[in-house]
Amino acid sequence: MNLTSRVCFWFCLGITAVVVTHGHPPTRKVCFTKILNSHSKVSIKNKHDDQVNVTEVSVLQTYSKQKCILNWNYGFYGSHVYTKDCKAKLKVCYRKLIDIGCRVVTLSSTSHEPNKIVFKKGKIYKMELLRHLQDSKMCKRGFSFDYLRNSAWSMKGCKAQFKVCIKKNSGNHKSRNDCDYCIIQQ
């Protein structure tokens, strides 16, 4: 994956750092076929059993006597595809999350103040301890460091470098200048 990037650092009061990287890797459109009977509603999920946001549905072959017309007797919303008086073989498409890779981040907490990092346009799917920093207390996942959705943190004196892997959100992109890897570190 090619990712042209420009990184900017701002330090405010010595405690907050913002890292912004510009450029988008291409999103990936995933399509498959599904036969739906008349008066059906199905929830579309990916291979990890997560619901996806359907972006497009089209008729490949009609099996009912009545013609299938989008938003009249078949359609989609959110992760659902439905039919009313239409039995058809449908092409269903959604946008797949893009892996924007793994980054090495340093989280350095004191015994009283946690250290947190937030990824603005991504979801963390993996966090791995690489090495403890000097004068760090023992770092243990679930006790002194962890992650949830787009945030990772250390606490209780854990000071270490971590490899954090992120998947990009699958929403529509407004412009080429939106950042795909934005961090606010506190």
XYZ file of C-alpha atoms in Angstrom:
186
model
C 0.000 0.000 0.000
C 1.398 3.382 -0.984
C 0.707 6.148 1.471
C 2.076 9.577 0.775
C 2.232 11.366 4.039
C 3.100 14.619 5.660
C 3.580 14.574 9.406
C 3.141 17.642 11.569
C 3.893 17.854 15.283
C 2.490 20.440 17.648
C 3.402 20.492 21.309
C 1.121 22.401 23.665
C 2.169 22.863 27.255
C 4.478 19.878 26.892
C 1.671 17.377 27.485
C -0.316 17.129 24.259
C 0.974 16.041 20.863
C -1.057 15.893 17.653
C 0.237 13.845 14.735
C -1.480 14.263 11.370
C -0.713 12.221 8.269
C -2.390 13.185 4.984
C -3.341 10.903 2.118
C -5.744 8.021 1.592
C -5.048 4.478 0.610
C -7.790 3.368 -1.792
C -10.944 1.978 -0.243
C -12.088 -1.436 -1.323
C -15.571 -2.156 -2.571
C -16.788 -5.688 -1.754
C -19.724 -7.179 -3.692
C -21.464 -10.554 -3.604
C -24.716 -12.072 -4.878
C -27.700 -12.992 -2.739
C -31.069 -14.497 -3.721
C -33.963 -13.034 -1.733
C -37.519 -14.308 -1.701
C -40.459 -11.942 -1.767
C -41.130 -10.255 1.605
C -37.628 -10.825 3.007
C -35.256 -8.774 5.117
C -31.671 -9.867 5.776
C -28.820 -8.373 7.756
C -25.520 -8.336 5.846
C -22.371 -9.267 7.792
C -18.711 -9.695 6.876
C -16.586 -12.804 7.492
C -15.874 -11.632 11.068
C -19.654 -11.588 11.685
C -19.665 -7.771 11.946
C -22.569 -5.888 10.388
C -21.548 -3.789 7.383
C -22.981 -0.620 5.873
C -24.518 -1.584 2.492
C -23.743 1.037 -0.184
C -25.335 -0.435 -3.305
C -27.854 -3.110 -4.345
C -28.795 -4.018 -7.928
C -30.906 -6.734 -9.553
C -28.998 -9.356 -11.548
C -31.964 -11.623 -12.284
C -35.688 -11.343 -11.459
C -37.592 -14.497 -10.454
C -40.936 -12.859 -9.598
C -43.693 -11.929 -12.046
C -43.538 -8.316 -10.894
C -40.560 -6.172 -11.938
C -38.150 -5.290 -9.111
C -37.834 -1.508 -8.660
C -35.304 0.017 -6.245
C -36.924 1.798 -3.274
C -40.341 0.520 -4.371
C -40.337 -3.230 -3.782
C -36.699 -3.789 -2.851
C -33.971 -1.684 -1.259
C -31.438 -1.320 1.522
C -30.671 0.726 4.629
C -27.754 0.401 7.027
C -26.779 -3.265 7.043
C -30.184 -4.517 5.825
C -31.472 -5.536 2.385
C -35.212 -6.060 1.938
C -37.747 -7.168 -0.687
C -41.532 -6.740 -0.737
C -43.127 -8.190 -3.907
C -39.819 -8.977 -5.568
C -37.934 -12.280 -5.715
C -34.521 -11.732 -7.264
C -30.833 -12.470 -7.394
C -29.239 -9.278 -6.067
C -25.734 -7.858 -6.209
C -25.018 -6.389 -2.757
C -22.001 -4.095 -2.204
C -20.391 -2.496 0.839
C -17.113 -0.718 1.686
C -14.499 -2.822 3.455
C -12.396 -1.459 6.299
C -8.917 -0.605 5.087
C -5.928 -1.705 7.087
C -3.804 1.442 7.399
C -1.110 -0.486 9.102
C 0.661 -0.588 12.376
C 2.391 2.285 14.113
C 4.862 2.339 16.978
C 3.686 4.657 19.754
C 5.139 5.493 23.144
C 2.821 5.684 26.131
C 4.330 6.904 29.360
C 2.128 7.088 32.450
C 2.932 7.904 36.035
C 1.433 6.078 38.977
C -1.235 8.806 39.258
C -1.681 10.032 35.660
C -2.622 7.748 32.758
C -1.420 8.423 29.208
C -3.932 8.052 26.370
C -3.778 8.146 22.573
C -6.831 8.517 20.266
C -6.866 7.594 16.580
C -9.373 9.933 14.886
C -10.197 7.913 11.762
C -9.534 4.329 12.633
C -10.260 1.431 14.923
C -7.535 -0.411 16.812
C -7.600 -4.158 16.289
C -4.252 -5.093 17.865
C -1.888 -3.641 20.481
C 1.417 -5.306 21.258
C 4.034 -4.384 23.875
C 7.423 -3.926 22.178
C 9.667 -2.810 25.037
C 9.559 -1.229 28.470
C 11.136 2.205 28.848
C 13.634 3.044 31.557
C 12.131 3.387 35.071
C 8.866 1.742 33.982
C 6.755 -0.404 36.246
C 5.621 -3.747 34.830
C 3.200 -3.326 31.918
C 0.466 -5.945 31.751
C -2.401 -5.928 29.237
C -5.765 -5.371 30.897
C -4.095 -4.091 34.070
C -1.701 -1.272 33.176
C -2.341 -0.877 29.423
C -5.135 -1.682 26.995
C -7.221 -0.409 24.068
C -10.881 0.010 23.157
C -12.227 1.095 19.737
C -9.973 4.001 18.720
C -8.206 4.678 22.053
C -5.147 3.107 23.656
C -3.773 3.935 27.088
C -1.219 3.113 29.746
C -1.569 3.690 33.478
C -0.110 2.786 36.885
C 3.447 3.713 35.885
C 3.560 1.665 32.682
C 6.015 3.320 30.267
C 6.601 1.469 27.028
C 6.642 1.391 23.247
C 3.692 -0.379 21.663
C 2.859 -1.546 18.173
C -0.729 -0.419 17.514
C -2.527 -1.742 14.413
C -5.439 0.223 12.985
C -8.228 -0.395 10.499
C -9.625 2.618 8.728
C -13.335 3.388 9.138
C -15.325 2.500 6.035
C -17.277 5.754 5.726
C -17.277 7.990 2.676
C -14.292 10.308 2.272
C -14.992 14.010 1.862
C -11.709 15.062 0.346
C -8.253 13.841 -0.471
C -6.857 16.106 2.280
C -8.715 14.410 5.148
C -6.207 12.586 7.253
C -6.419 8.830 7.497
C -4.125 8.627 10.512
C -4.800 11.337 13.075
C -3.733 11.034 16.677
C -4.420 13.110 19.722
C -2.111 12.074 22.519
C -2.819 13.182 26.079
